[in-house]
mmCIF file of C-alpha atoms in Angstrom:
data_model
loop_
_atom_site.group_PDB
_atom_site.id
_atom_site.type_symbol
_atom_site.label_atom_id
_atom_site.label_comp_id
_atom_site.label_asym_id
_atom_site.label_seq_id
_atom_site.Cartn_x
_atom_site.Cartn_y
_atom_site.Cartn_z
ATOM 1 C CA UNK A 1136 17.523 -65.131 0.422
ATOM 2 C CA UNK A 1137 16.865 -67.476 3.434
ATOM 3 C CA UNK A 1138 17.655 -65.971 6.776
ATOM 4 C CA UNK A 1139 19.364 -68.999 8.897
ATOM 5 C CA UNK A 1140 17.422 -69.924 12.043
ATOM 6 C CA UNK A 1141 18.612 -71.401 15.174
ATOM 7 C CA UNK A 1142 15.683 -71.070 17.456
ATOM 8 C CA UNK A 1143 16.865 -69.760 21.062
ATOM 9 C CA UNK A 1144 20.108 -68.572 19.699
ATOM 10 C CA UNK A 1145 21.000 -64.901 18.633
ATOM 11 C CA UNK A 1146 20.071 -65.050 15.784
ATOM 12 C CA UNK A 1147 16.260 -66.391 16.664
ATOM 13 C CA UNK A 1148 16.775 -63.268 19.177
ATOM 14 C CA UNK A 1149 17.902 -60.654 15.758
ATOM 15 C CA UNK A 1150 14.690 -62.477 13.459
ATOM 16 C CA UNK A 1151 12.268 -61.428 16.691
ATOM 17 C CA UNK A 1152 13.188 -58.093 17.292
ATOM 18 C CA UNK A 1153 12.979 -57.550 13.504
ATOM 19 C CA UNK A 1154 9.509 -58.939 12.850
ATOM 20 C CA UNK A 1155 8.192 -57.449 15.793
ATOM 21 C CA UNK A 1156 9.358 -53.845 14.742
ATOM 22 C CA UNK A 1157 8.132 -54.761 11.282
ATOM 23 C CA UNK A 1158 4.754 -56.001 12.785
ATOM 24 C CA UNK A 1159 4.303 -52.488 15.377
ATOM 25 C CA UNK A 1160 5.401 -50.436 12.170
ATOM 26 C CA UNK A 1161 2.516 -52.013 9.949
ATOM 27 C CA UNK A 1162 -0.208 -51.328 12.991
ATOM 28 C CA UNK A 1163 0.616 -47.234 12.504
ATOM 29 C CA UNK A 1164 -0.556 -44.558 10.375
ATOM 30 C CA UNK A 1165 2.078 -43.896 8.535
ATOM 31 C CA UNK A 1166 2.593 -47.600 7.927
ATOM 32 C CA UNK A 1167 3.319 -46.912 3.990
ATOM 33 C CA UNK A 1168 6.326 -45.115 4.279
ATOM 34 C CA UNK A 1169 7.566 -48.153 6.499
ATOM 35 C CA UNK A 1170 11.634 -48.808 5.405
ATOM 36 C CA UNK A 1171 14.460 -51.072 6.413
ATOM 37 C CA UNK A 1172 15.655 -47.490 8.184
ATOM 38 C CA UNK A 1173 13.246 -47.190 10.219
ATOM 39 C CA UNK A 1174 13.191 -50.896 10.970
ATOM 40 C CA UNK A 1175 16.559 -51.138 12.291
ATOM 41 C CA UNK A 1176 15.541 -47.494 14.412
ATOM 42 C CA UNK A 1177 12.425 -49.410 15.901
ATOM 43 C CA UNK A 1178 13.942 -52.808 16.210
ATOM 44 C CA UNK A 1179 17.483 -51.726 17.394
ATOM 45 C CA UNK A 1180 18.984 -53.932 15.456
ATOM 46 C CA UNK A 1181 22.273 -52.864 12.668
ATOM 47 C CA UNK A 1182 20.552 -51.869 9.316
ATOM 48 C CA UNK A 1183 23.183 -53.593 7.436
ATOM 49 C CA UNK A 1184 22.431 -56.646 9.423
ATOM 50 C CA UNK A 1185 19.099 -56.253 8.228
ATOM 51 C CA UNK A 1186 19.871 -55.940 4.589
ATOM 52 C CA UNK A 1187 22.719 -58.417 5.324
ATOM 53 C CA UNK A 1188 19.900 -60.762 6.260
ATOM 54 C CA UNK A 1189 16.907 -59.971 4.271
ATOM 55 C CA UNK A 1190 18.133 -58.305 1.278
ATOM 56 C CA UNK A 1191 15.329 -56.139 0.834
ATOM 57 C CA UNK A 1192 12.309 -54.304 2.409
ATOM 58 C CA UNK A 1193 9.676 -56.481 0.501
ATOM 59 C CA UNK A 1194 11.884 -59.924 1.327
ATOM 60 C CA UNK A 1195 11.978 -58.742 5.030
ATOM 61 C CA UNK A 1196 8.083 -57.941 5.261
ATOM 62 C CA UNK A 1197 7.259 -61.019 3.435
ATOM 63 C CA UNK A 1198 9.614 -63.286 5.915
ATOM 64 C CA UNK A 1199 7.473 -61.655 8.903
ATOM 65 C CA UNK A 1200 4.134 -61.843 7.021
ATOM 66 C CA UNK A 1201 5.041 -65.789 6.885
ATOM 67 C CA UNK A 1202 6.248 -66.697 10.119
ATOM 68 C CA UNK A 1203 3.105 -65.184 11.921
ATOM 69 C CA UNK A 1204 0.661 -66.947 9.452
ATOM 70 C CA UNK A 1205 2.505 -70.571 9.748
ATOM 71 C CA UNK A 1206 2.735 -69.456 13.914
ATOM 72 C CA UNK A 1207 -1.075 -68.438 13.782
ATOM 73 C CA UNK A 1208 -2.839 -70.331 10.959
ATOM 74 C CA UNK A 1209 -0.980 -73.379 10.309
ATOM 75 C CA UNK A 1210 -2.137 -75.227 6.775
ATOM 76 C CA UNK A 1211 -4.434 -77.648 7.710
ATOM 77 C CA UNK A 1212 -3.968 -81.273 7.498
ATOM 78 C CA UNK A 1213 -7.466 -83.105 8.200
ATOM 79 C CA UNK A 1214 -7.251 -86.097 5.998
ATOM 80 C CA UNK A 1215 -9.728 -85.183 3.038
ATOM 81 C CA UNK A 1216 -9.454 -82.623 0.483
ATOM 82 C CA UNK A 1217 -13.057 -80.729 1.806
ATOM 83 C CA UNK A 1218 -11.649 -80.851 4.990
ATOM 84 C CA UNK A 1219 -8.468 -79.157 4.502
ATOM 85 C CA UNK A 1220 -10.054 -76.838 2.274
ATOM 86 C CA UNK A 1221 -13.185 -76.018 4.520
ATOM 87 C CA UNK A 1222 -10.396 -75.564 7.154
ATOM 88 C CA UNK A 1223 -8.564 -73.415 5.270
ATOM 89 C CA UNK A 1224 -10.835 -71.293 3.534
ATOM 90 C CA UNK A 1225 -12.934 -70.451 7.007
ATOM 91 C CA UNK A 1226 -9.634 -70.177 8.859
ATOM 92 C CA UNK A 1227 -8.614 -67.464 6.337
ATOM 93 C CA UNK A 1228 -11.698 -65.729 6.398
ATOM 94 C CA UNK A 1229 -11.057 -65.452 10.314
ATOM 95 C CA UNK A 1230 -7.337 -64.368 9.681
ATOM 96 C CA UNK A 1231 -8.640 -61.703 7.742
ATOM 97 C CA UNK A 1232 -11.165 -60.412 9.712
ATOM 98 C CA UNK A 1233 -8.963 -60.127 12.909
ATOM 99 C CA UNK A 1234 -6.390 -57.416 14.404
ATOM 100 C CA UNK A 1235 -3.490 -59.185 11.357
ATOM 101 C CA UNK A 1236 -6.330 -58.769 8.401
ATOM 102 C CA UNK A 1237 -5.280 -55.257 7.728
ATOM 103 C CA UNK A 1238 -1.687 -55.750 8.119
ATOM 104 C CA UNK A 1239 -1.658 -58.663 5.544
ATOM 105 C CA UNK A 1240 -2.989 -56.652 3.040
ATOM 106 C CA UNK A 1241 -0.438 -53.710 4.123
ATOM 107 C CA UNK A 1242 2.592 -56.054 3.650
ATOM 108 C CA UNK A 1243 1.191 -56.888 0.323
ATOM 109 C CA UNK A 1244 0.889 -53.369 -0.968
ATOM 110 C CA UNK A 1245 4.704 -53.004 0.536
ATOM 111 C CA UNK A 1246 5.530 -56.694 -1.236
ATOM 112 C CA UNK A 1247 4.852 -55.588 -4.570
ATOM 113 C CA UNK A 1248 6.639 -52.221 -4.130
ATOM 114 C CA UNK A 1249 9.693 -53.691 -5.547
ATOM 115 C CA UNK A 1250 10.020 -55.385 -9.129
ATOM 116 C CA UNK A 1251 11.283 -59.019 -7.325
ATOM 117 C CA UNK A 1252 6.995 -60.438 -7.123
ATOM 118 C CA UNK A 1253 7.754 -63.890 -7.948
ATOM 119 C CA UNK A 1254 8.466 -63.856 -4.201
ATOM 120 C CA UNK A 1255 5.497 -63.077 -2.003
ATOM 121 C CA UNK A 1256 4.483 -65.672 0.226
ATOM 122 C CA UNK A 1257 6.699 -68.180 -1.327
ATOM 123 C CA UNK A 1258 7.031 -70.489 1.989
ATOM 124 C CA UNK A 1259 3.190 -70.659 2.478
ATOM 125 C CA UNK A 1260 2.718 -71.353 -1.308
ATOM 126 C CA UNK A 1261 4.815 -73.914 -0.129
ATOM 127 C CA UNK A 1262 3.322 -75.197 2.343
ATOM 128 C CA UNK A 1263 -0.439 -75.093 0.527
ATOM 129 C CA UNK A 1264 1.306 -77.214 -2.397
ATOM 130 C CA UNK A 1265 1.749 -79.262 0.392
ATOM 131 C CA UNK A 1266 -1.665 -79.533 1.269
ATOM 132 C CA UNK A 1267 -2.451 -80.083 -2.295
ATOM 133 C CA UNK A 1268 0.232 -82.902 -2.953
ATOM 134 C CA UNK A 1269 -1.432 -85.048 0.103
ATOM 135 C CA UNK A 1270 -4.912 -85.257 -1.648
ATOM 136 C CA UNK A 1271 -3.061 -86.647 -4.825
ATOM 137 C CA UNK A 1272 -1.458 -88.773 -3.367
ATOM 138 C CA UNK A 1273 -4.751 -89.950 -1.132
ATOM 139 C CA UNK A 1274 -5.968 -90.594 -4.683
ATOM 140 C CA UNK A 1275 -8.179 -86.959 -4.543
ATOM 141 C CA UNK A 1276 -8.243 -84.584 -7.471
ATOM 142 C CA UNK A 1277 -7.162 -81.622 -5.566
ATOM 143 C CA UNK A 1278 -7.294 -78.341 -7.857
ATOM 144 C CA UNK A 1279 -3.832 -76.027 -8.635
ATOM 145 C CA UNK A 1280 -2.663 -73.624 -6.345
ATOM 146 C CA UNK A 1281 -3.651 -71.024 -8.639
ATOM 147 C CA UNK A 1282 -7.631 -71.944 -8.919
ATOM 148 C CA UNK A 1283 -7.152 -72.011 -4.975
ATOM 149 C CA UNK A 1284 -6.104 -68.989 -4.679
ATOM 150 C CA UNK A 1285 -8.682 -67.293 -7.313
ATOM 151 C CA UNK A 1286 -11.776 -69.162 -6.142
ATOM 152 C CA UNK A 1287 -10.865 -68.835 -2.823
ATOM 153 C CA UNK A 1288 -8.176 -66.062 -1.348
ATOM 154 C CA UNK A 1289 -9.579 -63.907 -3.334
ATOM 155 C CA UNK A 1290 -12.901 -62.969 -2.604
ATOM 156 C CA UNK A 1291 -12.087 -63.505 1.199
ATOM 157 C CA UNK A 1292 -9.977 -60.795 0.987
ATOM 158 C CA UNK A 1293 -11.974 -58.764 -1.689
ATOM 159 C CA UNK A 1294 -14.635 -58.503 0.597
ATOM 160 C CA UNK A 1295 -12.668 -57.321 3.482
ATOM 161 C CA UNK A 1296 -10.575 -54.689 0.777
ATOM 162 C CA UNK A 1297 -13.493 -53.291 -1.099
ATOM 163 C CA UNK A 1298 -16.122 -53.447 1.542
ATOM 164 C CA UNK A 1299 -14.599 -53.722 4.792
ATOM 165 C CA UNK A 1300 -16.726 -56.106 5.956
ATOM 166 C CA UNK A 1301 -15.302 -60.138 6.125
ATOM 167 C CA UNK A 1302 -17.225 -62.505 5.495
ATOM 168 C CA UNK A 1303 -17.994 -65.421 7.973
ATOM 169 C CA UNK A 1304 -17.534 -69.204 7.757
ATOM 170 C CA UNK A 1305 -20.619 -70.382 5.830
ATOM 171 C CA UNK A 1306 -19.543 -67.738 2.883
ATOM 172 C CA UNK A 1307 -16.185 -69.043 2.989
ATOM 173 C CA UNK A 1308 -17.119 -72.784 2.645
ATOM 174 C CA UNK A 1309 -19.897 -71.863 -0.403
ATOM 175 C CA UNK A 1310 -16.241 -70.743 -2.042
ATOM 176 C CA UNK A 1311 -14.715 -74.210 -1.506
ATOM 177 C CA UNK A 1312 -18.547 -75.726 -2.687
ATOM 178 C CA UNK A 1313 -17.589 -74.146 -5.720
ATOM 179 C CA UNK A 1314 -13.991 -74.792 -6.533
ATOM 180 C CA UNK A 1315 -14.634 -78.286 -6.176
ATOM 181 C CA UNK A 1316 -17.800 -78.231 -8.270
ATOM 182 C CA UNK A 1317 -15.713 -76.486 -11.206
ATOM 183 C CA UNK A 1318 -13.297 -79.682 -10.576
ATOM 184 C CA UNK A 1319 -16.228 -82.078 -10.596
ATOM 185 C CA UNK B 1122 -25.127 -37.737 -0.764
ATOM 186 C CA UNK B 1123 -25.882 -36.887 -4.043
ATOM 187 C CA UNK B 1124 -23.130 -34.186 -5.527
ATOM 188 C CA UNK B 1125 -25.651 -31.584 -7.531
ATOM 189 C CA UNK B 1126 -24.303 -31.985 -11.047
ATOM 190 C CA UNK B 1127 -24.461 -29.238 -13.533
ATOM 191 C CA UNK B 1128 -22.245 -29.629 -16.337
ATOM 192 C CA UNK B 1129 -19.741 -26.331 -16.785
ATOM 193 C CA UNK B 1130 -21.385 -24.474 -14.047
ATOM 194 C CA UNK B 1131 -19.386 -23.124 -11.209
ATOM 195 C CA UNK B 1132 -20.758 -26.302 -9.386
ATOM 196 C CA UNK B 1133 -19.017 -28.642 -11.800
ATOM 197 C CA UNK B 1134 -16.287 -27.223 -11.588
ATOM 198 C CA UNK B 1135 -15.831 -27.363 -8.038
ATOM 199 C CA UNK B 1136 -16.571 -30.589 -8.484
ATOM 200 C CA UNK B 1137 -13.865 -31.412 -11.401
ATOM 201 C CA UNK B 1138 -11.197 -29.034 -8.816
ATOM 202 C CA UNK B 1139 -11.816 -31.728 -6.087
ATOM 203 C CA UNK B 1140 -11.205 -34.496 -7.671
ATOM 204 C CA UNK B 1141 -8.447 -33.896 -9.526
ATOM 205 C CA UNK B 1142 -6.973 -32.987 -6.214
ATOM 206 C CA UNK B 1143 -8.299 -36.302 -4.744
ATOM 207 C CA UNK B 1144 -6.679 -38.233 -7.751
ATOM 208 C CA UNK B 1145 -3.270 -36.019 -7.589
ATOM 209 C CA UNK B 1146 -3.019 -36.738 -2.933
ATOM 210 C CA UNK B 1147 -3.952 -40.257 -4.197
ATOM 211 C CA UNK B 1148 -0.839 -40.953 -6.097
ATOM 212 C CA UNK B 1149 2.055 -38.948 -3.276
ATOM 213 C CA UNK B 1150 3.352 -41.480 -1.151
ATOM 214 C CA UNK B 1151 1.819 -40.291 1.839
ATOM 215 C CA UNK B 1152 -1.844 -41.201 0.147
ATOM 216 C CA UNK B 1153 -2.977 -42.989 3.454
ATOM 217 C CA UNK B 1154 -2.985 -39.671 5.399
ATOM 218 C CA UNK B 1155 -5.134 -37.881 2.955
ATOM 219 C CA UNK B 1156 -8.146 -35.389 4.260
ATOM 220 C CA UNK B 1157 -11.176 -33.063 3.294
ATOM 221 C CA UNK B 1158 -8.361 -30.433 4.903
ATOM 222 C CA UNK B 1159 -6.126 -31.675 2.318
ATOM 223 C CA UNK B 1160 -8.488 -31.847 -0.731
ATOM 224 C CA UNK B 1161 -9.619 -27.951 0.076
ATOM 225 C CA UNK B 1162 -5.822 -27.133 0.952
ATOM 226 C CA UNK B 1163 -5.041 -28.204 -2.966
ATOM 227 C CA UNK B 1164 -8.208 -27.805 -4.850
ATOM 228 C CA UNK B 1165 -8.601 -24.184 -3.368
ATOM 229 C CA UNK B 1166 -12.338 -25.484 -2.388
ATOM 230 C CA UNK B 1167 -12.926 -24.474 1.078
ATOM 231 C CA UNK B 1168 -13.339 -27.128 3.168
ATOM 232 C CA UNK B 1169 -16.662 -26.538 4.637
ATOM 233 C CA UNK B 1170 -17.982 -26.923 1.018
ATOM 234 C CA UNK B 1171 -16.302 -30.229 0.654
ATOM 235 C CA UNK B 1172 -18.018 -31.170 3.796
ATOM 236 C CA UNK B 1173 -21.480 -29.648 2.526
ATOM 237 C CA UNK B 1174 -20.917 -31.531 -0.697
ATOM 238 C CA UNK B 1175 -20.143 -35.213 -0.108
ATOM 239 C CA UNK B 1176 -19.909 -35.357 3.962
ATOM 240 C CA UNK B 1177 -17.298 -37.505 4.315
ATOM 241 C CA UNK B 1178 -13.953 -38.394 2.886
ATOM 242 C CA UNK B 1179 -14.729 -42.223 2.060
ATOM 243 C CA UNK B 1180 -17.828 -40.365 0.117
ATOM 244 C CA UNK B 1181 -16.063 -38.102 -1.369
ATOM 245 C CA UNK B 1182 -13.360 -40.398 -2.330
ATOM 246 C CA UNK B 1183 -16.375 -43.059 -3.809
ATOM 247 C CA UNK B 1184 -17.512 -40.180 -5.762
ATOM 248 C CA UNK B 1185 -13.780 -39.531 -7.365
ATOM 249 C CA UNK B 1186 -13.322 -42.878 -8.620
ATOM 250 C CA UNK B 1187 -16.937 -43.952 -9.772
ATOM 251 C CA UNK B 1188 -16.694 -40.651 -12.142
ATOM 252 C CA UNK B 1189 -13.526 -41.811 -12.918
ATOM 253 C CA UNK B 1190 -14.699 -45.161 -13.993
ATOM 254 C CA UNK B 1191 -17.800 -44.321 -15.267
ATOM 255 C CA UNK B 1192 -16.193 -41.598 -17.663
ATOM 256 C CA UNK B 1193 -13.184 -44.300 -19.050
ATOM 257 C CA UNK B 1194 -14.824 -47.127 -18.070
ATOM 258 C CA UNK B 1195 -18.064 -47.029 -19.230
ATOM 259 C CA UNK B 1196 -20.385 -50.361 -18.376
ATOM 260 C CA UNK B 1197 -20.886 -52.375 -21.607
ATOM 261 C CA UNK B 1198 -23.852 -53.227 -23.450
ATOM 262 C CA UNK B 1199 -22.925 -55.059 -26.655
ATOM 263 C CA UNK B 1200 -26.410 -57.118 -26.745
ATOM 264 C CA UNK B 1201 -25.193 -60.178 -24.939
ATOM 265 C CA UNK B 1202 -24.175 -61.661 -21.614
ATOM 266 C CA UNK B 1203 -20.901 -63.089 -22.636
ATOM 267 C CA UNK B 1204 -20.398 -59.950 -24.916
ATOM 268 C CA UNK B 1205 -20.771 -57.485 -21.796
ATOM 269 C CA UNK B 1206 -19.140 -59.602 -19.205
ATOM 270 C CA UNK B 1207 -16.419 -60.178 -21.272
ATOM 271 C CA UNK B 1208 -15.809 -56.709 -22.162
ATOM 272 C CA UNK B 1209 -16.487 -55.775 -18.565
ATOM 273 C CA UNK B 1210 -13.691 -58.074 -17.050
ATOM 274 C CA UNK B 1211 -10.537 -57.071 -19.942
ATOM 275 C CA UNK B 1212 -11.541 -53.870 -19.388
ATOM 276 C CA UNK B 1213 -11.366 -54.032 -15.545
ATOM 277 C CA UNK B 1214 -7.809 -55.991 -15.701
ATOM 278 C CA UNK B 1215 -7.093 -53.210 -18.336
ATOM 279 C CA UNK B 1216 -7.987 -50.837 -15.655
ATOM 280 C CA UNK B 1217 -6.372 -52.217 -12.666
ATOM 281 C CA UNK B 1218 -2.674 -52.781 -14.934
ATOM 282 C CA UNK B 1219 -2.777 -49.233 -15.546
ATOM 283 C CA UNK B 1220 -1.728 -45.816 -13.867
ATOM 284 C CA UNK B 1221 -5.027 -45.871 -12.167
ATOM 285 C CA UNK B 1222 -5.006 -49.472 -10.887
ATOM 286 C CA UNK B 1223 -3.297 -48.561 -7.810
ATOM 287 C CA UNK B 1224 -5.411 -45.381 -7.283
ATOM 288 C CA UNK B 1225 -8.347 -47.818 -6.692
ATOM 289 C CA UNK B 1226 -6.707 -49.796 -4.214
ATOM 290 C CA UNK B 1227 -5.437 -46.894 -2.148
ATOM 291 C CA UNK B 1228 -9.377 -45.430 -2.521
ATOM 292 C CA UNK B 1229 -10.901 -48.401 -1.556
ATOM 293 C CA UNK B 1230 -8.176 -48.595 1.722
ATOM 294 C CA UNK B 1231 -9.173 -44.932 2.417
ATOM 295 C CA UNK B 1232 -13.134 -45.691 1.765
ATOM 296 C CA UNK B 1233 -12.959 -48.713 4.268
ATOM 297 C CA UNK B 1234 -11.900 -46.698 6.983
ATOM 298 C CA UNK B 1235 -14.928 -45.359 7.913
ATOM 299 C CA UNK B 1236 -17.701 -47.392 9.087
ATOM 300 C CA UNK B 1237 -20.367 -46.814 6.310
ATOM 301 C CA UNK B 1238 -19.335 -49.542 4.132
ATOM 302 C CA UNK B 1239 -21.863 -49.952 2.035
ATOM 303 C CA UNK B 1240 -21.822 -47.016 -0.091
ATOM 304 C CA UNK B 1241 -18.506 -47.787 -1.579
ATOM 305 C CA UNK B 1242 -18.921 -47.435 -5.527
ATOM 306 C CA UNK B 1243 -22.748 -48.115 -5.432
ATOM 307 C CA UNK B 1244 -22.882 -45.792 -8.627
ATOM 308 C CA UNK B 1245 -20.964 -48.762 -10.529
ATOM 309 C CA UNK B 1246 -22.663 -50.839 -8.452
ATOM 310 C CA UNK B 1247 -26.059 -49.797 -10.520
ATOM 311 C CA UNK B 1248 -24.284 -49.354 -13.735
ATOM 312 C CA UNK B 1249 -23.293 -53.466 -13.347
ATOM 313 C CA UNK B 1250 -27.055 -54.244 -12.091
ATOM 314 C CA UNK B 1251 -28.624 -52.317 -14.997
ATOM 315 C CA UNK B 1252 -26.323 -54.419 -17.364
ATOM 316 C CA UNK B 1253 -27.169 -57.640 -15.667
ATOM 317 C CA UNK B 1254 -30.898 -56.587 -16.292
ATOM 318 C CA UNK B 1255 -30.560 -55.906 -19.864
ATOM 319 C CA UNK B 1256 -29.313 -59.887 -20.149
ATOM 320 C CA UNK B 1257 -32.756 -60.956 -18.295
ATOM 321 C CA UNK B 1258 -34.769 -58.850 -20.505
ATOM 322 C CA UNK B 1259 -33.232 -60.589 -23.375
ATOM 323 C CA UNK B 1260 -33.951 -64.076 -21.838
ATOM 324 C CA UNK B 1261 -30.906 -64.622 -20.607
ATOM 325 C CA UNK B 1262 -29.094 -65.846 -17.054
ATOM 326 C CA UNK B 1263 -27.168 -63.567 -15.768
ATOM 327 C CA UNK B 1264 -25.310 -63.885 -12.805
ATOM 328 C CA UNK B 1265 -25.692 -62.234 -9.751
ATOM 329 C CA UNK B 1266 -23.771 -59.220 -8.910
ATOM 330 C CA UNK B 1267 -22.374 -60.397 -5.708
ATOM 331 C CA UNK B 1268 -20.853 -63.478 -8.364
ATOM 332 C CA UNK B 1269 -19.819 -61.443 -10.617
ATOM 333 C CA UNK B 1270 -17.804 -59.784 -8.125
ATOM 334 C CA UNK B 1271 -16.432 -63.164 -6.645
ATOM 335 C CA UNK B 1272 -15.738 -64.756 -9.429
ATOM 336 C CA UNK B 1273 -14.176 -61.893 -11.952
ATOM 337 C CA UNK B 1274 -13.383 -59.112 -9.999
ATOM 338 C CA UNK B 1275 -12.180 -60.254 -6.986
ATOM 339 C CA UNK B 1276 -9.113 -62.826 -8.802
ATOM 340 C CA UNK B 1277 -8.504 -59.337 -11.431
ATOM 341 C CA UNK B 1278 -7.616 -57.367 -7.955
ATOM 342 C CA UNK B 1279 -5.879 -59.958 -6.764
ATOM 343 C CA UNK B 1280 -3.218 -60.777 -8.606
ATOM 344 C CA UNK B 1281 -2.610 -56.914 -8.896
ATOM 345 C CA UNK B 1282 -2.852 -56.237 -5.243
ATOM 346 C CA UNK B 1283 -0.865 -59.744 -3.579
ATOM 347 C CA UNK B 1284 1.693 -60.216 -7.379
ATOM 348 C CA UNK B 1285 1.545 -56.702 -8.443
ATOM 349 C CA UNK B 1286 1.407 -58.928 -11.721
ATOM 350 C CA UNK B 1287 -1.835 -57.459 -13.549
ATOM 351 C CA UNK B 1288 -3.492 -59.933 -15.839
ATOM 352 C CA UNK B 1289 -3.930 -59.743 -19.200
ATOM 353 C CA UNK B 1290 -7.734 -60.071 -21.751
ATOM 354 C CA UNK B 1291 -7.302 -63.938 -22.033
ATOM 355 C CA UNK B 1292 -6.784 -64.752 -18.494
ATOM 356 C CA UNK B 1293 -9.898 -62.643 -17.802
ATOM 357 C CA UNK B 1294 -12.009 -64.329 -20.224
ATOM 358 C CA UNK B 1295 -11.364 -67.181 -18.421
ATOM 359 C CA UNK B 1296 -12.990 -65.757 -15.409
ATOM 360 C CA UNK B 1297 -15.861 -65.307 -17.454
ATOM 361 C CA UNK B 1298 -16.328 -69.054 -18.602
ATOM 362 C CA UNK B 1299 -15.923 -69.637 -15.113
ATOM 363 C CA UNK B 1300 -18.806 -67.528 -14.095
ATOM 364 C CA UNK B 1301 -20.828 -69.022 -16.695
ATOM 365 C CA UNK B 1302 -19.676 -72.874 -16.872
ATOM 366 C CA UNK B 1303 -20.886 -72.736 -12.558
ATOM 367 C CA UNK B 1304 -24.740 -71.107 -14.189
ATOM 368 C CA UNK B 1305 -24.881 -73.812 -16.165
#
């Protein structure tokens, strides 16, 4: 389910106050118990215009999860497959270590509450196809989303889950040195 | 800090009375609030022998779930590299799709919170060294532990943790050629 955007109007006004209550409710202790209830409470806006909107609590965490990483860290478009990767991979890495690190990997626990997990992070798989699609078409041999994601999201955000403790640009690029050496 | 471990003495089963109440606070849905007060509160263990035991709660927690693993889990030595690593990772995706796959994740949330990151799961840690040893002392090429991690562990958590969509043994194994096709 798609909420409709028109940017200025009410409705961009409604998406706002949403993902900002969704955002504050994330940063606080009690962050797991977070629900569309207590969204609407926070947010002031109608619960049934949430679940009007969103559908449901993973959906609307997801949508706000999203917006602030296209906002924040849009998917880079440099011109070479290394580049867009290295740009990626290290802008990730910095994602992940900063104030929104924690609070991605919050949403995802909330994400995968639900039984609907084809979903999560749909628009930025998206938009990394994207990415993807423009090396083929440059005549690269980009790898699949999937070996992306393995080689590459992964341990970024294994080390920050497991350790606490993100790693910094050079690690990130040796993980792009190596999903294009398994493609080589 | 080393728990003192004497098997079916009163201090083992201290021991075995605080962490089943670790495991037990780790699965209520208010898991991110959990404390020593807590642990003593349901094992009956007075705090200030928790505290005397294991220090802190991310060390206390560690302890929990490296026993855990260690006693279900156990490290494999079948007499070869690919044998133990690929025993290790379909046993680790085996793991993290069962009841206690979750557990993990919440313990290794709670044992990032502190800021002595380094201890978390060092036990296993040595358990995984000692098995990458055994390969060298057969002539073999192991891989590093820190690419082992990377490369097998880090894509089994995941798809767990971001698809709530555990793998199965064959898409593990393929972590392992991985591992070994980039040693070669």
């Amino acid at each position: 389910m798609q909420p409709a955007r028109r940017p200025g109007g009410r409705s961009a006004k409604v998406r706002a106050a949403v993902h900002d209550a969704v955002l504050e409710l994330l940063r606080e202790e009690d962050w797991d118990t977070l629900s569309i209830a207590r969204v609407a409470e926070r947010s002031g806006v109608h619960q049934a215009t949430i679940y009007r909107r969103w559908g449901t609590l993973p959906a609307l965490v997801d949508d706000t999860v999203t917006e602030q990483l296209s906002k924040g860290s849009p998917v880079p478009d440099t011109g070479s497959l290394r580049g867009d990767l290295e740009a990626y991979a290290t802008q990730v890495a910095a994602d992940v270590a900063g104030p929104l690190g924690r609070l991605y990997v919050r949403a995802a626990h909330i994400g995968t509450r639900g039984d609907d997990h084809e979903t999560y992070m749909t628009d930025r798989a998206v938009q990394l196809e994207a990415m993807l699609q423009r090396a083929r078409l440059r005549g690269e041999d980009p790898p699949g989303l999937l070996e992306l994601m393995e080689l590459v999201l992964a341990p970024i955000y294994y080390h920050a889950i497991f350790f606490n403790r993100p790693i910094g640009p050079e690690h990130a690029r040796t993980y792009v040195d190596r999903l294009l050496r398994l493609r080589g």
